[in-house]
XYZ file of C-alpha atoms in Angstrom:
742
model
C -83.920 -45.854 24.033
C -85.491 -42.977 22.087
C -88.361 -44.085 19.850
C -87.764 -43.569 16.133
C -90.633 -41.386 14.885
C -90.817 -40.868 11.124
C -92.383 -37.779 9.621
C -94.464 -39.723 7.083
C -95.380 -43.404 6.759
C -96.829 -44.506 3.407
C -98.725 -47.781 3.082
C -99.210 -49.344 -0.333
C -98.250 -52.260 -2.530
C -95.006 -50.990 -4.012
C -95.173 -53.496 -6.862
C -97.677 -51.369 -8.794
C -96.157 -50.721 -12.237
C -97.864 -47.415 -13.073
C -99.170 -44.185 -11.627
C -99.608 -45.267 -8.003
C -95.890 -45.943 -7.567
C -94.920 -42.856 -9.576
C -97.105 -40.708 -7.316
C -95.618 -42.204 -4.166
C -92.092 -41.714 -5.515
C -92.773 -38.037 -6.223
C -94.098 -37.440 -2.710
C -91.146 -39.207 -1.102
C -88.738 -37.096 -3.186
C -90.527 -33.922 -2.096
C -90.382 -35.017 1.543
C -86.686 -35.899 1.368
C -85.881 -32.565 -0.248
C -87.672 -30.818 2.627
C -85.640 -32.765 5.192
C -88.540 -35.037 6.168
C -88.150 -38.768 6.815
C -90.324 -41.398 5.135
C -90.954 -45.050 5.936
C -92.683 -47.322 3.416
C -95.075 -49.985 4.708
C -95.528 -52.822 2.206
C -98.762 -54.802 1.929
C -99.797 -57.110 -0.888
C -102.791 -56.058 -2.971
C -105.288 -58.847 -3.713
C -105.776 -57.717 -7.325
C -102.080 -57.925 -8.275
C -102.239 -61.633 -9.016
C -98.899 -62.038 -10.753
C -95.859 -61.968 -8.511
C -93.620 -59.070 -9.430
C -90.750 -57.035 -7.941
C -90.999 -53.563 -6.436
C -91.423 -50.763 -8.950
C -87.964 -49.479 -10.017
C -88.899 -45.979 -8.802
C -89.469 -47.390 -5.317
C -86.264 -49.419 -5.426
C -84.346 -46.249 -6.273
C -85.787 -44.501 -3.208
C -84.595 -47.336 -1.001
C -81.184 -47.377 -2.667
C -80.427 -43.706 -2.127
C -81.932 -43.518 1.355
C -84.824 -41.197 0.504
C -87.090 -43.742 2.200
C -86.750 -46.780 4.427
C -88.781 -49.977 4.281
C -90.603 -50.883 7.478
C -89.749 -54.269 8.936
C -92.723 -56.611 8.726
C -94.302 -57.041 12.146
C -92.355 -54.217 13.781
C -94.105 -51.231 15.344
C -93.858 -48.138 13.136
C -94.457 -44.647 14.495
C -95.075 -41.582 12.320
C -96.498 -38.101 12.533
C -98.600 -38.711 9.404
C -99.796 -42.043 8.021
C -100.782 -42.015 4.331
C -102.626 -44.988 2.816
C -102.502 -45.357 -0.976
C -104.779 -47.358 -3.303
C -108.160 -48.360 -1.843
C -108.262 -51.610 -3.867
C -105.706 -53.065 -1.461
C -108.518 -53.220 1.089
C -111.033 -55.147 -1.027
C -110.010 -58.231 0.969
C -108.694 -58.827 4.460
C -104.967 -58.236 4.852
C -102.902 -61.324 5.623
C -101.146 -59.306 8.321
C -102.170 -55.847 9.539
C -99.171 -53.480 9.791
C -98.511 -52.078 13.256
C -98.551 -48.335 12.598
C -99.409 -45.542 15.011
C -99.621 -41.922 13.871
C -100.909 -38.521 14.924
C -102.910 -38.140 11.681
C -104.028 -40.644 9.042
C -105.110 -39.968 5.457
C -106.593 -42.457 3.013
C -105.777 -41.153 -0.467
C -108.462 -42.278 -2.895
C -106.328 -42.415 -6.020
C -108.819 -44.520 -7.967
C -112.538 -44.186 -8.502
C -114.695 -47.028 -7.168
C -115.944 -47.820 -10.649
C -116.617 -46.473 -14.122
C -119.536 -44.938 -15.962
C -121.318 -48.271 -16.381
C -120.589 -49.781 -12.946
C -120.024 -47.444 -9.954
C -118.494 -50.284 -7.888
C -116.477 -52.082 -10.564
C -113.142 -51.782 -8.727
C -114.186 -51.551 -5.093
C -117.161 -51.061 -2.810
C -116.426 -47.834 -0.924
C -118.549 -48.780 2.100
C -116.814 -52.157 2.450
C -113.363 -50.631 2.026
C -114.182 -47.946 4.568
C -115.364 -50.507 7.111
C -112.217 -52.593 6.678
C -109.807 -49.638 6.919
C -111.537 -48.176 9.965
C -111.418 -51.608 11.574
C -107.667 -51.709 11.057
C -106.679 -48.099 11.758
C -109.603 -46.448 13.556
C -112.296 -44.021 12.500
C -110.298 -40.837 13.048
C -108.904 -40.554 9.531
C -109.325 -38.371 6.465
C -110.673 -39.568 3.119
C -108.975 -37.533 0.408
C -109.896 -37.974 -3.279
C -107.124 -37.349 -5.759
C -109.254 -35.349 -8.220
C -112.738 -33.941 -8.890
C -113.506 -37.032 -11.008
C -112.746 -39.415 -8.146
C -114.696 -37.203 -5.729
C -117.748 -37.348 -7.996
C -117.584 -41.118 -8.419
C -117.119 -41.789 -4.699
C -120.128 -39.636 -3.854
C -122.117 -41.363 -6.607
C -121.548 -44.734 -4.935
C -121.526 -43.471 -1.319
C -123.292 -40.103 -0.880
C -122.414 -39.966 2.826
C -118.656 -40.443 2.267
C -116.754 -38.035 4.603
C -114.433 -36.570 1.983
C -111.919 -33.796 2.613
C -112.761 -30.329 1.340
C -109.733 -30.269 -0.970
C -108.218 -32.942 -3.182
C -104.950 -34.755 -2.471
C -103.699 -33.975 -5.984
C -100.655 -35.438 -7.722
C -97.319 -33.593 -7.567
C -94.266 -33.391 -9.792
C -90.815 -31.803 -9.927
C -91.181 -29.688 -13.061
C -87.497 -28.791 -13.224
C -86.638 -32.486 -13.459
C -89.000 -33.035 -16.407
C -88.543 -29.846 -18.448
C -86.969 -30.392 -21.878
C -85.010 -27.369 -23.197
C -86.323 -25.774 -26.379
C -82.964 -26.353 -28.075
C -83.535 -30.064 -27.685
C -86.991 -29.750 -29.225
C -85.609 -27.868 -32.230
C -83.001 -30.570 -32.767
C -85.715 -33.226 -32.553
C -87.856 -31.465 -35.151
C -84.901 -31.215 -37.514
C -84.162 -34.921 -37.090
C -87.790 -35.725 -37.942
C -87.683 -33.567 -41.089
C -90.101 -31.246 -39.313
C -92.910 -33.810 -39.388
C -94.938 -33.521 -36.156
C -94.761 -36.524 -33.843
C -97.857 -37.450 -31.843
C -97.277 -39.642 -28.815
C -98.571 -41.051 -25.574
C -97.264 -43.241 -22.755
C -98.839 -45.289 -19.990
C -99.371 -48.774 -18.662
C -100.950 -51.292 -21.064
C -104.708 -51.444 -20.502
C -107.489 -51.736 -23.137
C -109.635 -49.078 -21.414
C -106.807 -46.578 -21.869
C -107.654 -46.458 -25.608
C -110.666 -45.137 -27.543
C -113.383 -47.745 -27.861
C -113.923 -47.562 -31.636
C -111.340 -47.987 -34.376
C -112.651 -44.817 -35.999
C -111.877 -42.649 -32.969
C -108.597 -44.465 -32.393
C -107.345 -43.559 -35.879
C -108.666 -40.004 -35.528
C -106.668 -39.462 -32.331
C -103.594 -41.346 -33.598
C -103.775 -40.932 -37.372
C -102.547 -43.217 -40.088
C -101.387 -40.225 -42.122
C -98.097 -39.596 -43.963
C -98.061 -36.034 -42.600
C -97.588 -37.148 -38.966
C -95.793 -39.844 -37.002
C -97.143 -41.666 -33.949
C -95.005 -43.038 -31.075
C -96.512 -45.082 -28.252
C -94.730 -46.127 -25.038
C -96.801 -48.840 -23.370
C -99.988 -50.446 -24.661
C -99.382 -49.874 -28.358
C -99.797 -53.580 -29.027
C -103.375 -53.342 -27.683
C -104.214 -50.628 -30.209
C -102.633 -52.647 -33.008
C -104.693 -55.666 -31.959
C -107.867 -53.572 -32.006
C -107.049 -52.244 -35.484
C -105.917 -55.592 -36.824
C -102.818 -53.955 -38.289
C -99.997 -51.603 -37.444
C -100.242 -48.291 -39.355
C -97.137 -47.443 -41.382
C -96.376 -44.267 -39.417
C -96.649 -45.863 -35.981
C -93.735 -46.833 -33.720
C -94.463 -49.080 -30.741
C -92.117 -48.873 -27.743
C -92.435 -51.519 -25.027
C -93.714 -50.322 -21.647
C -90.835 -49.849 -19.212
C -88.121 -50.015 -21.876
C -87.266 -46.318 -21.538
C -87.926 -43.590 -18.951
C -91.049 -41.490 -19.639
C -89.067 -38.227 -19.657
C -86.733 -39.594 -22.305
C -89.736 -40.696 -24.326
C -91.380 -37.265 -24.044
C -88.216 -35.807 -25.538
C -89.012 -37.673 -28.779
C -92.545 -36.344 -29.391
C -94.097 -32.966 -30.216
C -97.672 -33.496 -29.004
C -99.083 -35.604 -26.188
C -102.505 -36.946 -27.174
C -104.600 -38.937 -24.726
C -108.072 -40.317 -25.379
C -109.555 -43.384 -23.708
C -112.670 -45.534 -23.457
C -115.660 -43.336 -22.536
C -116.564 -45.588 -19.585
C -113.165 -45.103 -17.925
C -113.036 -42.606 -15.082
C -109.417 -41.442 -15.169
C -108.446 -40.711 -11.586
C -106.092 -37.842 -12.355
C -103.982 -38.101 -15.493
C -100.422 -38.227 -14.233
C -99.024 -38.845 -17.714
C -100.725 -35.628 -18.835
C -99.043 -33.704 -16.024
C -95.684 -35.240 -16.946
C -96.039 -34.151 -20.562
C -96.935 -30.612 -19.492
C -93.905 -30.509 -17.216
C -91.708 -31.638 -20.101
C -92.981 -28.793 -22.284
C -95.027 -30.978 -24.647
C -98.437 -29.519 -25.581
C -101.279 -31.783 -24.482
C -104.439 -32.578 -26.461
C -107.144 -34.184 -24.313
C -110.902 -34.422 -23.790
C -113.001 -31.747 -22.119
C -113.622 -33.915 -19.035
C -110.051 -33.184 -17.869
C -110.664 -29.412 -17.641
C -111.514 -29.451 -13.885
C -107.956 -30.654 -13.235
C -105.828 -28.905 -15.844
C -107.798 -25.709 -16.495
C -106.550 -23.686 -19.456
C -103.142 -25.355 -19.473
C -104.221 -28.097 -21.907
C -105.760 -28.018 -25.366
C -109.224 -29.571 -25.378
C -110.670 -31.264 -28.426
C -112.224 -34.495 -29.692
C -110.439 -37.313 -31.489
C -111.641 -35.846 -34.788
C -110.099 -32.490 -33.880
C -106.614 -33.834 -33.143
C -105.055 -33.758 -36.621
C -106.250 -30.234 -37.576
C -105.103 -28.831 -34.213
C -101.705 -30.546 -34.482
C -101.125 -29.116 -37.972
C -102.261 -25.660 -36.888
C -100.063 -25.504 -33.826
C -97.056 -27.116 -35.508
C -97.110 -24.417 -38.167
C -97.090 -21.634 -35.558
C -93.847 -22.066 -33.543
C -94.452 -18.997 -31.414
C -97.879 -20.212 -30.321
C -96.497 -23.709 -29.766
C -93.890 -22.356 -27.343
C -96.484 -20.207 -25.607
C -98.753 -23.213 -25.022
C -95.824 -25.269 -23.701
C -94.673 -22.580 -21.250
C -98.198 -21.869 -20.046
C -98.664 -25.543 -19.223
C -95.341 -25.712 -17.427
C -96.098 -22.648 -15.310
C -99.538 -24.025 -14.441
C -98.161 -27.355 -13.245
C -95.385 -25.661 -11.257
C -97.808 -23.436 -9.383
C -100.608 -25.985 -8.898
C -98.836 -29.334 -8.585
C -95.237 -28.519 -7.628
C -93.430 -29.905 -4.592
C -94.289 -26.809 -2.551
C -97.982 -27.676 -2.729
C -97.274 -31.035 -1.124
C -95.271 -29.452 1.687
C -98.178 -27.096 2.324
C -100.676 -29.918 2.811
C -98.242 -31.799 5.041
C -97.832 -28.672 7.157
C -101.614 -28.438 7.502
C -101.445 -31.886 9.090
C -98.635 -31.063 11.494
C -95.665 -32.250 9.424
C -93.292 -29.371 8.810
C -89.740 -29.213 7.482
C -87.080 -28.639 10.150
C -86.541 -24.966 10.770
C -83.295 -23.024 11.242
C -81.216 -24.375 14.096
C -82.890 -27.792 14.027
C -80.591 -30.803 14.082
C -81.056 -32.069 10.527
C -78.874 -34.744 8.985
C -77.114 -33.136 6.032
C -76.468 -35.467 3.101
C -72.840 -35.089 2.085
C -71.166 -36.222 -1.094
C -69.430 -39.595 -0.875
C -66.113 -39.268 0.875
C -66.767 -35.953 2.625
C -66.653 -35.920 6.424
C -67.250 -33.697 9.399
C -64.087 -33.456 11.491
C -65.444 -32.861 14.978
C -67.603 -35.933 15.383
C -66.782 -39.087 17.338
C -66.973 -41.803 14.728
C -68.055 -45.291 15.579
C -68.932 -48.663 14.058
C -71.505 -49.698 11.469
C -72.271 -53.411 11.769
C -73.728 -55.149 8.718
C -75.440 -58.521 9.020
C -76.734 -60.831 6.296
C -78.989 -62.985 8.400
C -80.768 -65.351 6.083
C -83.398 -67.198 8.110
C -81.727 -67.118 11.540
C -80.196 -64.712 14.009
C -76.665 -66.108 14.252
C -74.798 -63.406 12.324
C -76.801 -60.627 13.941
C -76.357 -62.008 17.467
C -72.563 -62.102 17.087
C -72.512 -58.483 15.949
C -74.797 -57.379 18.765
C -72.654 -59.313 21.254
C -69.715 -57.164 20.160
C -71.726 -53.975 19.801
C -73.167 -54.049 23.318
C -69.617 -54.212 24.701
C -68.139 -51.292 22.756
C -66.969 -48.436 24.995
C -69.747 -46.103 26.196
C -70.314 -43.252 23.773
C -69.179 -45.208 20.706
C -71.762 -44.551 17.952
C -72.990 -48.021 16.969
C -75.448 -48.828 14.178
C -76.780 -52.254 13.204
C -77.782 -52.741 9.554
C -79.372 -56.069 8.745
C -81.154 -57.686 5.833
C -83.247 -59.937 8.015
C -86.340 -59.387 10.105
C -83.848 -59.348 12.944
C -83.880 -55.557 12.616
C -86.809 -55.570 15.026
C -84.789 -57.688 17.479
C -81.792 -55.347 17.309
C -84.111 -52.388 17.809
C -85.630 -53.960 20.938
C -82.139 -54.660 22.250
C -81.429 -50.916 22.187
C -79.467 -50.501 18.965
C -79.913 -47.782 16.386
C -81.027 -50.031 13.550
C -81.175 -49.771 9.775
C -83.174 -52.320 7.786
C -81.799 -53.402 4.413
C -84.524 -55.285 2.505
C -83.195 -58.525 1.101
C -83.186 -59.624 -2.508
C -86.015 -62.058 -1.777
C -88.148 -59.263 -0.321
C -87.614 -56.947 -3.280
C -87.609 -59.817 -5.812
C -84.808 -58.215 -7.785
C -82.535 -59.792 -10.383
C -79.104 -60.504 -8.953
C -77.297 -57.572 -10.602
C -79.921 -55.036 -9.585
C -79.792 -56.384 -6.045
C -76.002 -56.059 -6.055
C -76.254 -52.426 -7.188
C -78.958 -51.682 -4.652
C -77.018 -53.183 -1.738
C -73.804 -51.366 -2.647
C -75.619 -48.041 -2.950
C -77.483 -48.609 0.291
C -74.290 -49.352 2.206
C -72.643 -46.218 0.794
C -75.670 -44.172 1.800
C -75.535 -45.555 5.345
C -71.851 -44.675 5.523
C -72.596 -41.098 4.441
C -75.463 -40.896 6.918
C -73.792 -42.345 10.028
C -70.124 -41.582 9.244
C -68.587 -44.669 10.871
C -64.859 -45.158 11.160
C -65.259 -48.944 10.838
C -67.755 -51.127 8.996
C -67.880 -54.692 10.379
C -69.559 -57.229 8.078
C -70.746 -60.604 9.399
C -71.652 -62.234 6.093
C -69.970 -63.893 3.180
C -68.523 -61.095 1.001
C -70.870 -61.326 -1.957
C -70.848 -58.874 -4.859
C -72.824 -56.020 -3.310
C -70.598 -55.911 -0.249
C -67.399 -56.104 -2.293
C -68.635 -53.275 -4.523
C -69.229 -51.084 -1.455
C -65.804 -51.958 -0.026
C -64.104 -50.974 -3.272
C -66.134 -47.775 -3.561
C -65.331 -46.575 -0.027
C -61.620 -47.037 0.735
C -61.876 -44.126 3.199
C -63.521 -46.543 5.681
C -61.874 -49.395 7.587
C -63.687 -52.563 6.508
C -63.635 -55.637 8.770
C -64.900 -59.094 7.868
C -66.273 -60.901 10.927
C -65.679 -64.460 9.728
C -66.918 -67.466 11.652
C -64.629 -70.573 11.493
C -65.607 -74.270 11.182
C -66.697 -74.231 7.556
C -67.491 -77.487 5.826
C -64.586 -79.162 4.105
C -64.018 -78.177 0.452
C -66.551 -75.311 0.532
C -66.293 -71.517 0.410
C -62.878 -71.096 -1.234
C -64.262 -68.281 -3.393
C -65.245 -66.358 -0.256
C -61.815 -66.806 1.320
C -60.236 -65.255 -1.772
C -62.421 -62.175 -1.318
C -61.079 -61.620 2.175
C -58.300 -59.589 0.572
C -60.746 -56.778 -0.111
C -61.073 -56.117 3.634
C -58.663 -54.128 5.780
C -58.874 -56.721 8.549
C -60.522 -60.015 9.464
C -61.933 -60.786 12.907
C -62.484 -64.474 13.614
C -64.484 -65.576 16.666
C -63.049 -68.679 18.278
C -64.339 -72.232 17.995
C -64.445 -74.831 20.791
C -64.088 -77.592 18.193
C -61.148 -75.900 16.458
C -59.070 -79.086 16.558
C -61.653 -80.742 14.286
C -61.899 -77.787 11.876
C -61.015 -78.877 8.326
C -62.513 -75.877 6.524
C -60.674 -73.329 4.360
C -60.351 -70.713 7.108
C -57.765 -72.909 8.897
C -55.019 -72.183 6.341
C -56.001 -68.519 6.007
C -55.155 -67.194 9.459
C -52.179 -64.979 8.572
C -53.014 -61.502 9.817
C -56.431 -62.588 11.119
C -57.345 -61.304 14.586
C -58.784 -64.169 16.634
C -60.688 -64.063 19.919
C -62.408 -66.625 22.133
C -65.807 -67.950 21.010
C -68.392 -65.157 21.078
C -71.674 -65.455 22.972
C -74.312 -62.768 23.367
C -74.489 -63.048 27.163
C -71.955 -63.627 29.906
C -72.811 -66.216 32.570
C -73.683 -63.568 35.171
C -76.431 -62.221 32.879
C -78.513 -65.410 33.060
C -81.557 -65.286 35.319
C -81.910 -67.700 38.245
C -83.697 -71.040 37.751
C -86.994 -69.974 39.320
C -87.282 -66.801 37.237
C -86.251 -68.702 34.119
C -88.937 -71.330 34.595
C -91.551 -68.677 35.142
C -90.543 -66.903 31.905
C -90.600 -70.208 30.006
C -93.979 -71.229 31.404
C -92.574 -74.263 33.228
C -93.619 -75.691 36.580
C -90.920 -75.975 39.290
C -91.553 -79.604 40.234
C -90.690 -81.543 37.049
C -87.537 -81.775 34.904
C -87.656 -79.522 31.862
C -86.211 -79.799 28.367
C -85.839 -77.259 25.580
C -85.981 -78.180 21.903
C -84.082 -75.676 19.731
C -83.314 -77.443 16.500
C -82.512 -74.398 14.442
C -84.059 -72.379 11.623
C -85.021 -74.680 8.773
C -84.065 -77.850 10.676
C -86.961 -78.797 12.924
C -89.525 -79.089 10.129
C -87.070 -81.162 8.064
C -86.847 -83.820 10.803
C -90.422 -83.641 12.060
C -90.737 -87.403 12.500
C -87.605 -87.737 14.707
C -88.767 -84.704 16.694
C -91.949 -86.572 17.600
C -89.831 -89.518 18.774
C -87.635 -87.180 20.820
C -90.725 -85.682 22.450
C -92.032 -89.166 23.203
C -88.827 -90.119 25.025
C -88.920 -86.959 27.087
C -92.574 -87.397 28.035
C -91.973 -90.980 29.137
C -89.120 -89.747 31.342
C -91.444 -87.218 32.997
C -90.038 -84.102 31.275
C -92.036 -81.019 30.494
C -90.973 -79.416 27.206
C -90.707 -76.061 25.512
C -90.024 -75.518 21.822
C -87.891 -72.482 20.947
C -89.325 -70.504 18.046
C -87.104 -68.017 16.271
C -87.647 -64.426 17.364
C -87.977 -63.533 13.676
C -90.194 -66.426 12.595
C -92.769 -65.368 10.002
C -94.449 -68.771 9.695
C -95.588 -71.000 12.565
C -93.469 -74.013 13.443
C -94.927 -77.478 13.289
C -96.353 -78.351 16.704
C -94.593 -80.916 18.861
C -96.869 -83.061 21.070
C -96.429 -82.128 24.697
C -94.333 -79.002 24.032
C -95.413 -75.381 24.064
C -93.808 -72.630 22.002
C -91.668 -69.870 23.457
C -90.442 -66.890 21.470
C -87.886 -65.122 23.646
C -84.660 -63.366 22.734
C -82.081 -64.241 23.805
C -83.305 -67.670 24.840
C -79.898 -68.238 26.457
C -80.921 -65.880 29.288
C -83.225 -68.633 30.607
C -80.977 -71.686 30.259
C -80.606 -72.117 34.034
C -84.248 -73.126 34.211
C -83.611 -76.223 32.073
C -82.360 -79.707 32.815
C -81.681 -80.727 29.221
C -81.508 -79.103 25.796
C -81.945 -80.898 22.466
C -80.283 -78.554 19.993
C -78.844 -78.089 16.560
C -75.109 -77.432 16.687
C -75.012 -73.991 15.112
C -72.214 -71.697 16.272
C -74.169 -69.572 18.747
C -76.328 -72.161 20.512
C -73.430 -74.650 20.650
C -71.098 -72.280 22.458
C -73.817 -70.936 24.765
C -74.728 -74.402 25.997
C -71.104 -75.306 26.679
C -70.266 -71.943 28.257
C -73.211 -72.085 30.667
C -72.838 -75.774 31.614
C -76.184 -76.950 30.220
C -76.540 -80.699 29.477
C -77.115 -80.958 25.739
C -77.856 -83.435 22.990
C -76.822 -82.101 19.600
C -78.738 -82.965 16.421
C -76.556 -81.415 13.671
C -78.210 -79.658 10.763
C -76.583 -81.326 7.763
C -78.126 -78.975 5.181
C -76.185 -75.801 5.972
C -74.158 -74.411 3.077
C -70.979 -73.537 5.034
C -71.284 -74.380 8.727
C -69.860 -77.798 9.665
C -72.340 -78.665 12.405
C -71.561 -82.372 12.251
C -67.845 -82.041 13.077
C -68.616 -79.500 15.792
C -71.086 -81.801 17.537
C -68.842 -84.849 17.180
C -65.974 -82.990 18.838
C -68.115 -81.964 21.807
C -69.275 -85.564 22.221
C -65.690 -86.841 22.024
C -64.705 -84.312 24.702
C -67.455 -85.620 26.982
C -69.191 -82.217 27.016
C -72.332 -83.244 25.120
C -74.126 -86.108 23.396
C -74.808 -86.365 19.684
C -77.570 -88.005 17.659
C -75.819 -88.939 14.427
C -78.805 -90.606 12.782
C -82.143 -89.074 13.842
C -84.052 -91.654 11.787
C -82.311 -94.712 13.289
C -81.816 -96.507 16.582
C -79.106 -93.994 17.523
C -81.825 -91.589 18.649
C -83.325 -94.004 21.170
C -79.934 -95.022 22.550
C -78.736 -91.445 23.081
C -81.956 -90.164 24.629
C -82.142 -93.107 27.007
C -78.805 -91.893 28.398
C -79.644 -88.175 28.223
C -82.675 -88.346 30.502
C -80.657 -89.959 33.327
C -79.791 -87.449 36.097
C -76.272 -88.812 36.560
C -75.468 -88.432 32.845
C -76.776 -84.867 32.815
C -74.705 -84.019 35.872
C -71.565 -85.433 34.208
C -72.194 -83.393 31.063
C -72.730 -80.200 33.040
C -69.537 -80.706 35.058
C -67.491 -81.459 31.952
C -68.814 -78.315 30.216
C -67.689 -76.151 33.097
C -64.241 -77.801 32.959
C -63.613 -77.214 29.249
C -65.781 -74.185 28.414
C -63.831 -71.266 26.915
C -64.352 -67.636 27.838
C -66.438 -65.092 25.930
C -64.448 -63.254 23.259
C -67.069 -60.547 22.646
C -65.423 -57.977 24.950
C -62.010 -58.509 23.339
C -63.547 -58.176 19.864
C -65.241 -54.934 20.946
C -61.981 -53.543 22.316
C -60.150 -54.394 19.079
C -62.831 -52.818 16.875
C -62.865 -49.729 19.088
C -59.110 -49.347 18.661
C -59.511 -49.598 14.880
C -62.181 -46.897 15.017
C -60.001 -44.663 17.182
C -57.051 -45.040 14.816
C -59.174 -44.302 11.750
C -60.793 -41.279 13.425
C -57.394 -39.928 14.499
C -56.043 -40.226 10.977
C -59.066 -38.444 9.539
C -58.998 -35.597 12.034
C -55.276 -35.111 11.361
C -55.842 -34.839 7.625
C -59.036 -32.758 7.607
């Protein structure tokens, strides 16, 4: 399979509320516009103590497909690796991202300290040692401005800094406010000049003394003051709110919209603060708002700003406000300066210097089309969407079907779980959809994000069919309703718990078709899918592997780390189940040890936290574990859909310990049916005497032989190939209709 190499990988903590995230968002937008791909690598910063969601600007990038989020633990490959925010590396990372790149740049977007303490925020030498330990010594150290360069060299004179700064960038056209709008604003304000500023709340972002604060932001009937973010800090410092001030809560309105309500952008701060760049200043210039700032910003903004002191603010505002022609000249000069110095083209130039160039003429570049538009000459395949939760069941069923689609059928797996790395290793083109828990979004924002992401994937991959193995929650339904040009299939597992899930059944009507994998215990199924089979396409139970794909016993034992001369048992009690019954698991292990069994404990291929150890058992993390079942004499297993049907299909003696905490899956009835059919044993009460009685039988060779023989007598076939054929026919029919009507 061809390795997926991104143009740019960006590492940061994407929860930052202010300039760091805004800077990253601007660079990703510039890269996307140039046809370059970006992957975002999330790490948690030790100084962001409060848990918070991703910055909305970052969420928007993920929603519209301008960037993708790297799967935690998966290898990421990029031409250029950009690290943002050195304070992330003031402590050891909990997990070091696996990133390889041709070039690496550490962007120093914050000074190590301030005027009074050169190492207030981070120790450059310590940060350098940690980063080089993680990512090697062959990297560039790029300050974001002359101020940061000076402060880094003050604390570390031998710092190997780049010759030029990695300055901020902005799309000026997106920020520019037409002069007609400004005239209308002035009329609405009775031609009283409005002074304003915006930024994240921080005491050091304000002048230190109340005298300078009121000079820069006057309490004067001849002007108004509007503050977006941090105004409450200034009011607290003053002990009152001046009559002409309006305080707007940080994040309550977009900065561009706010800049459309002011005439002058005034920014003065504590003299000890070393402002890394001044992104809010650049934004105001781009919007056409004249900027009044201190002289220390001149190395960055040259003659584009107006330089003064707090005491000079009010006279300069009155002077410029009275001269409309000069006002417009100042605004246009600032805009032109930002466009030429900090526009998107400047970013593309520095990427090109590091070997990352936009695709040239004749290069195969994915063209983003409007929703609903299609190319007519392309073979259109299947997009498979999995909502995996903590396990791999949904994803495994989709991959079982996907690997049996006809050769040449474009197949894409999109999953919310860490199973994206598993699908990638299994040879699928894979798209990762970060889950709500990862992004920490409110439900409605998550719904909007998921719907938009699915639509973007449809536009990108142009499938004829989208197959969804998940309950149809709001984000999926919204995407289905928005894209009726696609055939939508719900892959719906049977054997739901009695009196649960009726609301999901009702949503089945949104789909064009429903595919239902079979169930060995169908006769015991009392769930709501039983009475909703009209028009549903059913197949035999689906397993990832066919029996001829299992390795022989000797090879299986070698892979599982088992010796050939003792009976062997596998414990696979399911995601979220084994730790809940840790005491019974110890009793199970004790029985097996007494009977002379060696044991392995199956750990999920997507586990992010270690499982509790089981005495006498060693962990194995293999996918699919079913490939090695012939090396085992007994399996103690939860009765989830996939493992249940694999054990029966491959004739493996099994003892089922149902997980009773699942929201939909009726594991208890499934296991009881298998036991009644003589194909397995069941432990109904893991905490009682039932466990001892069942295991005493299970370890006997004659009982295991009977179970294996009965499995082979009653085991159904594998419905994955039939499901693949059916989906392929749907895709062919949809493609034919589209080609006919193009």
